[in-house]
XYZ file of C-alpha atoms in Angstrom:
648
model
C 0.000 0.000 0.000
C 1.283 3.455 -1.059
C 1.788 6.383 1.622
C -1.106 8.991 1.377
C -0.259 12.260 0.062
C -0.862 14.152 3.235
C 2.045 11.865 4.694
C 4.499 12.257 2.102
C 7.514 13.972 3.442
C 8.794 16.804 2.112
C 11.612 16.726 -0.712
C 14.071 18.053 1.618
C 13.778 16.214 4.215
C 12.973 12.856 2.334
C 16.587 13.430 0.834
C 18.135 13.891 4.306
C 17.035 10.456 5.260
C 17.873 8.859 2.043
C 20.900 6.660 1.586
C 22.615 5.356 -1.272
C 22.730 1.404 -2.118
C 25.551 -0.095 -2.717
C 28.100 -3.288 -2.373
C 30.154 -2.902 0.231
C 33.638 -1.449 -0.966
C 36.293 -3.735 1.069
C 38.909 -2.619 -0.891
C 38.592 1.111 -0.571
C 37.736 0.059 3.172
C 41.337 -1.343 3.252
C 42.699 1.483 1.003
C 41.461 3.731 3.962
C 42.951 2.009 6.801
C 45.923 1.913 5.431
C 46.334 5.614 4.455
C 46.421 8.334 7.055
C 46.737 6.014 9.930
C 49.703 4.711 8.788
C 51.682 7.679 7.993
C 50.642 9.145 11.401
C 52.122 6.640 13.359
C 55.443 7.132 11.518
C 55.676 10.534 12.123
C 54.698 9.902 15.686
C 57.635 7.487 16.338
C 59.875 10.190 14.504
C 58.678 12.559 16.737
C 57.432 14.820 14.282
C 53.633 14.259 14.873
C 52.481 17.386 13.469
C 54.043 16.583 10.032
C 52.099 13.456 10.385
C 48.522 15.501 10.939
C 48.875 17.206 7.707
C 49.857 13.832 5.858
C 46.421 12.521 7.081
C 44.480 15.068 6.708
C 45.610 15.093 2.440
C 44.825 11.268 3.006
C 41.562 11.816 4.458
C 40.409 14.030 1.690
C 41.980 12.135 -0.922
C 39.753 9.226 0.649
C 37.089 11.016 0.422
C 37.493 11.514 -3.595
C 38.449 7.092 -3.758
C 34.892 6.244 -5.389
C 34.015 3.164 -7.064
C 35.485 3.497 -10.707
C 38.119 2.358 -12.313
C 42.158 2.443 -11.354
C 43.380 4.659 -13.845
C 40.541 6.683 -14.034
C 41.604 7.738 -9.963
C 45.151 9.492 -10.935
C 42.668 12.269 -11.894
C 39.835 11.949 -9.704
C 42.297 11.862 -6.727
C 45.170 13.422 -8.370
C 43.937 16.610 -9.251
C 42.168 17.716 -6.198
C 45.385 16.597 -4.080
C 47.273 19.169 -6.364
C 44.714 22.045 -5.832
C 44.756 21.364 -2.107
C 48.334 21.385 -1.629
C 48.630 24.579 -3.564
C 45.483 25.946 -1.253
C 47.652 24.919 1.854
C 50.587 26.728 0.844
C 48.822 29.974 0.068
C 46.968 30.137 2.974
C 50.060 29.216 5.372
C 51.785 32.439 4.119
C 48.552 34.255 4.188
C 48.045 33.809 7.533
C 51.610 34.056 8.408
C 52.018 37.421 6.381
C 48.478 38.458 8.360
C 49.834 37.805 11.795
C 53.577 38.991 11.399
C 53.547 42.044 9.475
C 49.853 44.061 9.367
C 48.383 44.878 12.528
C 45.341 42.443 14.076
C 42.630 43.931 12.412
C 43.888 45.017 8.942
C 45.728 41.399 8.791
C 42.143 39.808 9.658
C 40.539 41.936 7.381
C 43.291 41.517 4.415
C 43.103 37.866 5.355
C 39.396 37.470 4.570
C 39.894 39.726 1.532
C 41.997 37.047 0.171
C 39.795 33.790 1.427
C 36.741 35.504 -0.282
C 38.309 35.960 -3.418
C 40.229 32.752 -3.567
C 36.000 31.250 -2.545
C 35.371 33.507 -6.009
C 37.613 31.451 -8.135
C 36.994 28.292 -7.086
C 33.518 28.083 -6.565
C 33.265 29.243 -10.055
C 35.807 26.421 -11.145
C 33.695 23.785 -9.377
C 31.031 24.497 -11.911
C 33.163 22.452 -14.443
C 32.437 19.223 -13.285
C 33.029 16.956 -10.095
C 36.991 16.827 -10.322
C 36.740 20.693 -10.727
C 34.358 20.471 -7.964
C 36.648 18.279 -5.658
C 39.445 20.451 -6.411
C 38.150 23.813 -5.350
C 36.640 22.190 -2.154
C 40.129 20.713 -1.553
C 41.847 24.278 -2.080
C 39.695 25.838 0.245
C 39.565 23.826 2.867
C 43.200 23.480 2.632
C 43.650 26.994 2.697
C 41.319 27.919 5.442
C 44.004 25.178 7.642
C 46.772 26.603 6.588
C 45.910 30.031 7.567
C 44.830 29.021 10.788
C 46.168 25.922 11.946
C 48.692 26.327 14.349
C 51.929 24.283 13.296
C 55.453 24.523 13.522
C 56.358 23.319 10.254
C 56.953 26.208 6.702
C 54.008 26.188 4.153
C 56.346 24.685 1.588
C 57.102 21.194 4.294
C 52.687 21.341 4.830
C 52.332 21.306 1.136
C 54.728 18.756 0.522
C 53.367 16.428 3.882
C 49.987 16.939 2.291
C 51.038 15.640 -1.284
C 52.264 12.611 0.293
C 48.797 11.614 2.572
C 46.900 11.768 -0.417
C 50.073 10.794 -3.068
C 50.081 7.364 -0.656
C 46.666 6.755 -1.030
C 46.297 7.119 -4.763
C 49.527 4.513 -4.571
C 47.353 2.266 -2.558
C 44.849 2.738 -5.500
C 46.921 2.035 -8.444
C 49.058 -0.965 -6.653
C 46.668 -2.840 -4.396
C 44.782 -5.643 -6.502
C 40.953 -6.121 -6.625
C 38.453 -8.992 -7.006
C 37.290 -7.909 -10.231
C 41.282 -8.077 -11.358
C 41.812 -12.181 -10.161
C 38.204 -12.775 -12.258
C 39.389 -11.640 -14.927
C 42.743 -12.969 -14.558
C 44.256 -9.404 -16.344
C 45.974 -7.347 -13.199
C 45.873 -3.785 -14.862
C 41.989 -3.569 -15.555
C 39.821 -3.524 -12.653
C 36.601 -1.084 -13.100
C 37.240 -0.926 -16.635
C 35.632 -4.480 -17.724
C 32.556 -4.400 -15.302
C 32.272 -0.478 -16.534
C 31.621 -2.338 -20.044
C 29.970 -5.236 -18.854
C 27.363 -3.141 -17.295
C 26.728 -1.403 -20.954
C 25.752 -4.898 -22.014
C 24.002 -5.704 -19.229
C 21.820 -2.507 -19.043
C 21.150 -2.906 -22.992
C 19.640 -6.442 -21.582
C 17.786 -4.833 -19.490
C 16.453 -2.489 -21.490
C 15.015 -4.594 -24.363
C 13.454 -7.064 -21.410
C 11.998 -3.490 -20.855
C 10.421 -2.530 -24.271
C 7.210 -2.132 -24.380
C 6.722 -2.018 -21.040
C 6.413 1.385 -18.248
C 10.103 0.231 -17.019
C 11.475 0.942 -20.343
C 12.091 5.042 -20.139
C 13.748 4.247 -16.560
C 15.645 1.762 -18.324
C 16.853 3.789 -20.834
C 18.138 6.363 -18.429
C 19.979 3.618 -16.470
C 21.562 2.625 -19.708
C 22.868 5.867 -20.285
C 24.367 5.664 -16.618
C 25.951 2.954 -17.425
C 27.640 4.054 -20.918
C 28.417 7.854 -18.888
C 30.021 5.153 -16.002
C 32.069 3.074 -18.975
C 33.179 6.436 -21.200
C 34.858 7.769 -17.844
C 36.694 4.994 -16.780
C 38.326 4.111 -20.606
C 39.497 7.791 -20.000
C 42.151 7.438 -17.954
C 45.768 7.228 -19.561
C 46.982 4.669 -22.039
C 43.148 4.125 -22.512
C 42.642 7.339 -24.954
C 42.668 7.259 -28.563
C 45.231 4.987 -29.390
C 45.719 1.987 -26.791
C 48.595 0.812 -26.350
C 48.206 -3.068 -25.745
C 46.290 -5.566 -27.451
C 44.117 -6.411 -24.147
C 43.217 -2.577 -24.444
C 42.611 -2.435 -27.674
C 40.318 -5.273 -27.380
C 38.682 -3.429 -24.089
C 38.364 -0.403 -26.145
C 36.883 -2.012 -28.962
C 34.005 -4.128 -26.695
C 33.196 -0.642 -25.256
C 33.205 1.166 -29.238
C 30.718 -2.413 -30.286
C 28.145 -1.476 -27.416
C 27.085 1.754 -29.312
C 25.124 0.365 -31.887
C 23.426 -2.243 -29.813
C 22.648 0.853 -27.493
C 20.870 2.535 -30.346
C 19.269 0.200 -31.417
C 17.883 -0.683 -27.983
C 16.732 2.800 -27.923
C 14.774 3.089 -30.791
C 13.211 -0.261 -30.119
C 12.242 1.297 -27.178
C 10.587 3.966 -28.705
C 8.775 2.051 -31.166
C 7.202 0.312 -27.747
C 6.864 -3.028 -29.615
C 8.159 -5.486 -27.024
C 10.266 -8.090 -27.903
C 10.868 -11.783 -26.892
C 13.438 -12.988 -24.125
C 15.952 -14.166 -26.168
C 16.545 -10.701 -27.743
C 18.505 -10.141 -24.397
C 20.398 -12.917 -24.288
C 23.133 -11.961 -27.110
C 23.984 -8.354 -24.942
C 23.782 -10.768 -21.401
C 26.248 -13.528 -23.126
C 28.751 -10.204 -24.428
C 28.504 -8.918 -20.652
C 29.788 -12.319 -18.972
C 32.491 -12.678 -22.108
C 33.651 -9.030 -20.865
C 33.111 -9.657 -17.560
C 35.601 -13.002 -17.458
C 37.709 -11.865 -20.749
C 36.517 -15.072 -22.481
C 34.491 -15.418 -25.919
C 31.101 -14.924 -26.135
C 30.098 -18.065 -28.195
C 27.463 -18.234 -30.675
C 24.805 -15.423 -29.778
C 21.065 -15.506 -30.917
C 19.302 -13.738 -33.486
C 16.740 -11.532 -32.220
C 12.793 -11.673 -32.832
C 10.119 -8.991 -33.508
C 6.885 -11.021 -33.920
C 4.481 -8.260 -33.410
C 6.328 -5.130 -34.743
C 5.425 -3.184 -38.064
C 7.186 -4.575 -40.615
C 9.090 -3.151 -44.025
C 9.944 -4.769 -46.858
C 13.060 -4.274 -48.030
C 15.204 -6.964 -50.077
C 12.470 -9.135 -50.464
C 12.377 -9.386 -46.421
C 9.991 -8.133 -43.846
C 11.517 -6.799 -40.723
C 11.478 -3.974 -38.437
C 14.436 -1.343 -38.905
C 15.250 -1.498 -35.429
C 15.020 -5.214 -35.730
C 17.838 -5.351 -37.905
C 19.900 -2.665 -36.528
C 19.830 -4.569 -33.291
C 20.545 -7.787 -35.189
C 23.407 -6.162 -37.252
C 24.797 -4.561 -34.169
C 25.050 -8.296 -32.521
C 26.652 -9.500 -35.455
C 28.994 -6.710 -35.691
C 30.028 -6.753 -31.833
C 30.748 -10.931 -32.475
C 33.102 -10.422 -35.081
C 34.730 -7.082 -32.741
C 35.114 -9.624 -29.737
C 36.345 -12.696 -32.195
C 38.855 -9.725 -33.473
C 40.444 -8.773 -30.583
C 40.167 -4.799 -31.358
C 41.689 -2.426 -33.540
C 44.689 -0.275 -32.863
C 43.156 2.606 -34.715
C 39.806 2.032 -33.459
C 38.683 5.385 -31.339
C 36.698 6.029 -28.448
C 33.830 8.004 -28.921
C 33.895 10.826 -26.843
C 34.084 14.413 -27.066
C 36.709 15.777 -24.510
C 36.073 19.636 -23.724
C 38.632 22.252 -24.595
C 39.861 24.831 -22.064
C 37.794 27.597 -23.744
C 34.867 25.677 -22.967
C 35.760 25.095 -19.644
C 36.264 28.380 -18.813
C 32.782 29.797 -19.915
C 31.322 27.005 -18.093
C 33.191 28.958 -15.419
C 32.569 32.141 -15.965
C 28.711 31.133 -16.891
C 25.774 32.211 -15.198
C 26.072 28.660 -13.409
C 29.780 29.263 -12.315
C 28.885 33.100 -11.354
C 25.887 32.107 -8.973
C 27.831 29.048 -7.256
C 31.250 31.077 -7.358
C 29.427 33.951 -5.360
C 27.656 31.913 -2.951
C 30.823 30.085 -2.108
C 32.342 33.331 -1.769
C 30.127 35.264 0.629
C 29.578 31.371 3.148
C 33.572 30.875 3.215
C 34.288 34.667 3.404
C 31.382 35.357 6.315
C 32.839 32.641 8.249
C 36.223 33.306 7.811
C 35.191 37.182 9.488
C 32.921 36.005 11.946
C 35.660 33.012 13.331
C 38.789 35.797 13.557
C 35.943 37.916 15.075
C 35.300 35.000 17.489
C 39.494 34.853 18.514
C 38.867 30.655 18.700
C 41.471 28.881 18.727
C 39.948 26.737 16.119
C 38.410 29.485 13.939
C 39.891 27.740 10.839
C 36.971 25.094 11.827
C 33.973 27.543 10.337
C 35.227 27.995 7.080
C 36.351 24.590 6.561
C 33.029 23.419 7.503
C 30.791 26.185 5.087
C 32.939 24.705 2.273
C 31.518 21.350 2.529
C 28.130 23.059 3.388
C 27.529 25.014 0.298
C 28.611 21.984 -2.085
C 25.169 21.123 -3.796
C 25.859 18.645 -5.216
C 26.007 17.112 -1.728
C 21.877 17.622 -1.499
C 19.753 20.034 -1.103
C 20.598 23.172 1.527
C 18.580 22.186 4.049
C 19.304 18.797 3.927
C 22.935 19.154 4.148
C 22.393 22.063 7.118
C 20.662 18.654 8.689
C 22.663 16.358 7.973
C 25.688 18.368 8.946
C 24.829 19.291 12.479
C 23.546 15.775 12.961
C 26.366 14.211 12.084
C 28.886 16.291 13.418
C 26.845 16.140 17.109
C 27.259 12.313 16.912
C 29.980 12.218 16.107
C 31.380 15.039 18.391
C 29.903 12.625 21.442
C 31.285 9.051 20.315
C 35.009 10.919 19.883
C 34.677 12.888 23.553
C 33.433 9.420 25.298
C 36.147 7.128 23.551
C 39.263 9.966 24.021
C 38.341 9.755 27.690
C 38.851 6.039 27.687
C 41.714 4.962 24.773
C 45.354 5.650 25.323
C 47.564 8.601 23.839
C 48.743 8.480 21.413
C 48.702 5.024 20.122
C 44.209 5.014 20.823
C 44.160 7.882 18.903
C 46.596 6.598 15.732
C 43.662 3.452 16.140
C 40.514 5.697 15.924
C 42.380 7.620 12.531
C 42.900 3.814 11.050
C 39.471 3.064 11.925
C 37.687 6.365 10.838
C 39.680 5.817 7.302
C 38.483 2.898 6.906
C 34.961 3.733 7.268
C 34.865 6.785 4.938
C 34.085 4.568 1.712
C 31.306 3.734 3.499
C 30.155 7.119 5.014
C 30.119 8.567 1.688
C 26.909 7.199 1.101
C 25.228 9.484 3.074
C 26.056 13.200 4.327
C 25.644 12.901 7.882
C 27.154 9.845 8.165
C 30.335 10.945 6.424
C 30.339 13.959 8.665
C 30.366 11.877 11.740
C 33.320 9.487 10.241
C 35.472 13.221 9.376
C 34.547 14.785 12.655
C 35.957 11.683 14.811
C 39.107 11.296 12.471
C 39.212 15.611 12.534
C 39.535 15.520 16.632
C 41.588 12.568 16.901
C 43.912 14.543 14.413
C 43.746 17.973 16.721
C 44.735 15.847 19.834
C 47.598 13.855 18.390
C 49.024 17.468 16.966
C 49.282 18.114 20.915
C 45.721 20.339 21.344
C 42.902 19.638 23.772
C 40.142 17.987 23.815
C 37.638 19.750 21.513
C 34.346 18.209 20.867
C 31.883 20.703 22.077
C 33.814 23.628 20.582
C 33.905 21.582 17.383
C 29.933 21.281 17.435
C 29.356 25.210 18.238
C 31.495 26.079 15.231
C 29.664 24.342 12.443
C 26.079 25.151 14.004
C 27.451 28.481 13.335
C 28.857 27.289 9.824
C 25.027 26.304 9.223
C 23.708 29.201 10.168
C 26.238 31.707 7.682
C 25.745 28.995 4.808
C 21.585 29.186 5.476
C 21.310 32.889 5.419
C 24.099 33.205 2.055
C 21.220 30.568 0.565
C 18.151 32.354 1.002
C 19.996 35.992 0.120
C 18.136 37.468 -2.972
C 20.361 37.210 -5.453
C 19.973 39.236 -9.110
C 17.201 38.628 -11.196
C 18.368 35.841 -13.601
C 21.408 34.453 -11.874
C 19.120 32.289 -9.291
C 19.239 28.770 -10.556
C 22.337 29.754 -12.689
C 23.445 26.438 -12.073
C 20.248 24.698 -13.481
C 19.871 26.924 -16.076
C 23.901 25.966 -17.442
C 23.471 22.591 -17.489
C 20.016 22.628 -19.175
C 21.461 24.714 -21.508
C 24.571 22.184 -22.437
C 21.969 19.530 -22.779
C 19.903 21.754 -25.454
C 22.811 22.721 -27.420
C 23.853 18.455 -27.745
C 20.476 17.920 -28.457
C 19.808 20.100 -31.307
C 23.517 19.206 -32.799
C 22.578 15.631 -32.120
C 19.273 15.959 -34.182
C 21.183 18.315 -36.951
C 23.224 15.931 -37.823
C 20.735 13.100 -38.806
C 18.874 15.471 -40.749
C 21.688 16.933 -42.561
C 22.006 12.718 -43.399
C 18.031 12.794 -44.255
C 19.047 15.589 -46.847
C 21.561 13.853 -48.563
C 20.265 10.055 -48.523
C 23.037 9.172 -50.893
C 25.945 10.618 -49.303
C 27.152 7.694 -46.629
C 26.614 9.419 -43.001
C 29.481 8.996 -40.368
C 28.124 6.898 -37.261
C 31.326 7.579 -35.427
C 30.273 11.168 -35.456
C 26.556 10.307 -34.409
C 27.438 8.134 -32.049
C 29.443 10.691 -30.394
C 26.863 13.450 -30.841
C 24.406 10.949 -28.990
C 26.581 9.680 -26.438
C 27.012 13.470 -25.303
C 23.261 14.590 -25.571
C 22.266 11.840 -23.458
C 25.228 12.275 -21.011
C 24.484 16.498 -20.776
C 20.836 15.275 -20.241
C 21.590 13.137 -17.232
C 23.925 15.933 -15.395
C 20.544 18.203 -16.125
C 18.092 16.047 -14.518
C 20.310 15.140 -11.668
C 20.584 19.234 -10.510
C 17.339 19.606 -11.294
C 15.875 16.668 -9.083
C 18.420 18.876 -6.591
C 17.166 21.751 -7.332
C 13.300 20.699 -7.002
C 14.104 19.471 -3.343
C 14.849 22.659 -1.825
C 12.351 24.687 0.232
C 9.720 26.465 -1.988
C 11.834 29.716 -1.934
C 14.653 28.511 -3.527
C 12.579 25.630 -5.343
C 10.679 27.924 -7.373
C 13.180 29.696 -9.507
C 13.505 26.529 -10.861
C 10.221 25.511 -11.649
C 9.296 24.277 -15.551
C 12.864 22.988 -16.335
C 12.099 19.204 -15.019
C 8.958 19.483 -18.133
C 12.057 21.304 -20.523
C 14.450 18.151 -19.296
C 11.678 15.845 -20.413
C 10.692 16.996 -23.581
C 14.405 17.291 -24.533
C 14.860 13.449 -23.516
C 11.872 12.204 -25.945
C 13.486 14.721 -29.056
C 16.342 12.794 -28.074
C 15.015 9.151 -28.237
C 13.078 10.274 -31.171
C 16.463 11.377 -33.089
C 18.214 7.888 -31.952
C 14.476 6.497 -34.220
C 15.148 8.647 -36.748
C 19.021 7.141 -36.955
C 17.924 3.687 -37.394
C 15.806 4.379 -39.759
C 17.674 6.426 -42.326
C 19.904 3.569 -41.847
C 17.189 1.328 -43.274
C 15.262 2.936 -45.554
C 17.693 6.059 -46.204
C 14.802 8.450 -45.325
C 12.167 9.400 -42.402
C 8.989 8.114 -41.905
C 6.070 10.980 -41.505
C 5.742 9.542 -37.994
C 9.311 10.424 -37.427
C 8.419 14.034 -38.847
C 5.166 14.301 -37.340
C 6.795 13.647 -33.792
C 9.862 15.866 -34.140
C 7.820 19.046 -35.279
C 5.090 18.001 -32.534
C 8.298 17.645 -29.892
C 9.890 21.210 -31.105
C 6.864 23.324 -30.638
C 6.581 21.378 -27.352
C 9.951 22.152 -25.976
C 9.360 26.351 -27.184
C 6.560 26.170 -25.389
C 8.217 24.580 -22.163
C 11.084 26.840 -22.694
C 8.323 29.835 -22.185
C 6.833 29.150 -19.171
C 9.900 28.144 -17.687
C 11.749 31.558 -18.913
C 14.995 29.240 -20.524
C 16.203 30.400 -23.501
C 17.957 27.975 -25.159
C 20.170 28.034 -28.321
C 18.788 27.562 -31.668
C 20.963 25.675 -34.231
C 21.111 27.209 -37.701
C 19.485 24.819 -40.638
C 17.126 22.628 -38.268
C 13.881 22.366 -40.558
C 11.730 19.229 -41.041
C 10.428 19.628 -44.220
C 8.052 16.798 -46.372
C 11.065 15.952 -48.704
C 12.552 14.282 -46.201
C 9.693 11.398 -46.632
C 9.417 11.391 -50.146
């Protein structure tokens, strides 16, 4: 039985008791424990514990960044933001030090925040790139509130370099340590990379089990999870355009081989005639030969008994029908091949121009000024405050006013939840566990349990706040659990008043706005491009191209609905300035799936169907209207016109 409406929570507090499923990751567990903990207890037996702090702390953030993915794939995901903290840690050592030694208290406080704000500026616009952009300006100004208040004994340029090597020691752990997925497949090097492509396979299973059915638009989207999950971990080096073994080459080609069968799925899909089992059990028999880097074997032909058939070559058969059957075939002979050398992965990588408007965008502008005004607030209220800690409350309203986290009042929530517990279970075990060695034990043990805690916000803030104290006290500071709870209720309440300030009229929901933006601009190249083929039937089109044109509408489409779902679970007053996009998201999704038709078909018959015409034109005025009422404007491509030749 289904909860009555009246007893439906609210979105934001339905997310702040929401959790995400997952296996349990024992080998980023391990990873964990053996990072910070480690390196503490050296320097401790050195006797240079503080060194050791700082080590941990760039292990405890790096941990935080070690998600499930593959091993290459984590020189950047880790690397990067290790690089942007150290950097962060080093400016605001010298900061600080400049602030304290040679301008008086007040101007040094007041030059100090100067530069914290602006340094929030930069990277809060930054972190509008993407998540590694996103981890990397959290890192750097986290780091840099530490370093400009943390009181250590060691030069900014030893704290950078002690940093480096916490989180340079866990990506080692990453790339050295073996996993289960490696002794399946009996092939060391590739871990996340062959169930990245398995799951393609298996999620185009899924998905034609689907057709026909309500499960097959949430099927579709998982696919394209799945294919955004496989695309980012054959990214990472000696995976790029030309590999540079044969087992990567053959990798690379199983991943290139699931892009027709995708389509095809799709516009099966579409169609919404459903199709027999055994259509699924060629994709399902190419996931386990992936999976356990073995051959396939003979793989079935599909069936279409009830679909509306063509004749064509003196055989009926549904276009989609035979794309999907041609796409089997075609990923057989691929995995019977072994790969090609010269065979290309089919992705679009983003210049730095493009980066940098996506920066400087009215998404990077509104998230680069609300960072801003949270970390430089708290950064004046804390050297307001004289506490000893007062590098605490900025730390803490970095973390805060990350949305992609949740949304604000879930993370305020989760935050002071989490950092209350675990504020309590550090105070009552530091009064009972030795010193130091208890303390080196609760760092192993809270780095082992961050892989975990990342699945939920307050539960990661209870893992950080134990490690966080247990770090303070082995540096040689007190005790400081209840001071460590005051400062980020404070934190909460800066980063809840920056969220609710009126902001200028069209930069609220910047953020929303960018990314539904990128999605509309793939889209209409996406469906450009098969017309331009519609126009010139004879002219042979380039699937490559398509298939990377699709690959990124789809992909720009997912990072839209996932801030708009955050968006849409804020309170009403933030909520609203985002209201119409999920309908803009939605319509742009079926143009989409109707463009993927439209490619099968002009594959088949060399030209569109009127239903294909009928349902672009109908999905176009659609999406203008959508666009309307939600006040998006969003690019129009030059030479987009549907036009009755395209039938003939």
């Amino acid at each position: 039985m289904s909860r009555p409406a009246a007893l439906a929570l609210p979105p934001w507090l339905a997310h702040a008791l929401r959790a995400q499923r997952a296996p349990v990751p024992w080998n980023a567990m391990m990873r964990g424990a053996l990072a910070g903990g480690p390196l503490l207890l050296l320097a401790v037996l050195v006797g240079r514990p503080s060194v050791g702090v700082v080590a941990a702390l760039g292990a405890m953030l790096a941990g935080i960044n070690d998600r499930p993915g593959s091993r290459r794939v984590s020189i950047k995901r880790l690397g990067v933001p290790a690089l942007a903290g150290a950097l962060g840690l080093l400016v605001g050592t010298y900061a600080g030090q400049y602030a304290q030694t040679y301008a008086g208290q007040y101007v040094g406080a007041v030059a100090l925040t100067l530069l914290l704000t602006s340094l929030g500026l930069l990277a809060g616009g930054m972190s509008a790139v993407g998540p590694v952009a996103s981890g990397a300006g959290t890192q750097v100004l986290v780091a840099a509130a530490i370093g400009a208040g943390m009181p250590l004994p060691e030069p900014g340029w030893e704290r950078a370099l002690a940093y480096l090597a916490g989180a340079g020691w866990l990506l080692v752990l990453r790339l050295v340590l073996p996993t289960p997925a490696a002794f399946t497949a009996g092939d060391y090097r590739f871990d996340g990379e062959r169930d990245a492509v398995a799951a393609v396979y298996d999620a185009i299973a899924t998905l034609l089990d689907a057709v026909g059915s309500p499960h097959a638009t949430a099927r579709r989207a998982a696919l394209t999870a799945a294919l955004d999950h496989a695309q980012d971990a054959l990214a990472g080096p000696r995976l790029r355009r030309y590999a540079s073994s044969s087992a990567e080459r053959q990798l690379h080609a199983q991943y290139a081989a699931a892009l027709p069968l995708a389509e095809a799925a799709t516009a099966l899909a579409w169609a919404g005639d459903a199709v027999v089992g055994r259509a699924s059990e060629g994709p399902r028999r190419l996931a386990a030969a992936v999976r356990d880097n073995t051959a396939p074997g003979p793989l079935p032909a599909p069936f279409l008994p009830h679909a509306r058939l063509r004749s064509r070559g003196g055989t009926l058969i549904a276009p989609a029908v035979r794309a999907l059957d041609d796409a089997l075939l075609s990923a057989a002979e691929s995995f019977d091949r072994g790969g090609d050398a010269q065979n290309e992965l089919h992705t679009r990588r983003r210049t730095a121009g493009s980066l940098v408007r996506l920066a400087l965008g009215v998404g990077g502008r509104e998230y680069g000024l609300r960072v801003a005004l949270s970390f430089g607030a708290s950064a004046a209220v804390a050297q307001v405050l004289d506490h000893e800690h007062w590098y605490w409350l900025p730390a803490t309203a970095v973390f805060l006013v990350k949305p992609d986290l949740g949304p604000l009042v879930s993370r305020v929530l989760c935050r002071a939840a989490g950092t209350v517990l675990g504020a309590v279970v550090f105070a009552g075990l530091a009064a009972l566990l030795p010193r130091p060695e208890g303390l080196v034990a609760l760092v192993v043990v809270s780095g082992a349990l961050i892989p975990v805690a990342t699945r939920h916000f307050a539960a990661q803030t209870a893992v950080v706040t134990v490690l966080v104290l247990a770090l303070v006290m082995v540096g040689g500071e007190p005790q400081a659990s209840w001071s460590r709870i005051g400062e980020t209720l404070l934190a909460c309440a800066i980063v809840l008043i920056v969220g609710h300030l009126p902001i200028p009229k069209g930069q609220r929901g910047g953020g929303v706005r960018a990314r539904l933006t990128e999605a509309g601009t793939a889209a209409h190249a996406y469906l450009l491009h098969i017309l331009n083929e519609a126009h010139e039937p004879d002219v042979p089109g380039d699937r490559a191209a398509r298939w990377t044109l699709r690959r990124e509408a789809y992909r720009t489409l997912a990072q839209a609905r996932t801030t708009i779902a955050l968006s849409g679970a804020e309170l009403p007053a933030l909520a609203r300035h985002t209201e119409g996009t999920d309908e803009v998201a939605a319509v742009l999704e079926r143009l989409v799936d109707t463009t993927t038709a439209c490619a099968v078909d002009l594959d088949d018959a060399g030209r569109l169907t009127p239903r294909h015409t009928e349902q672009l034109t109908t999905l176009l005025d659609e999406l203008a209207r959508h666009q309307r009422q939600a006040g998006i404007s969003l690019p129009e491509v030059p030479g987009v016109r549907l036009s009755t030749d395209l039938t003939a």
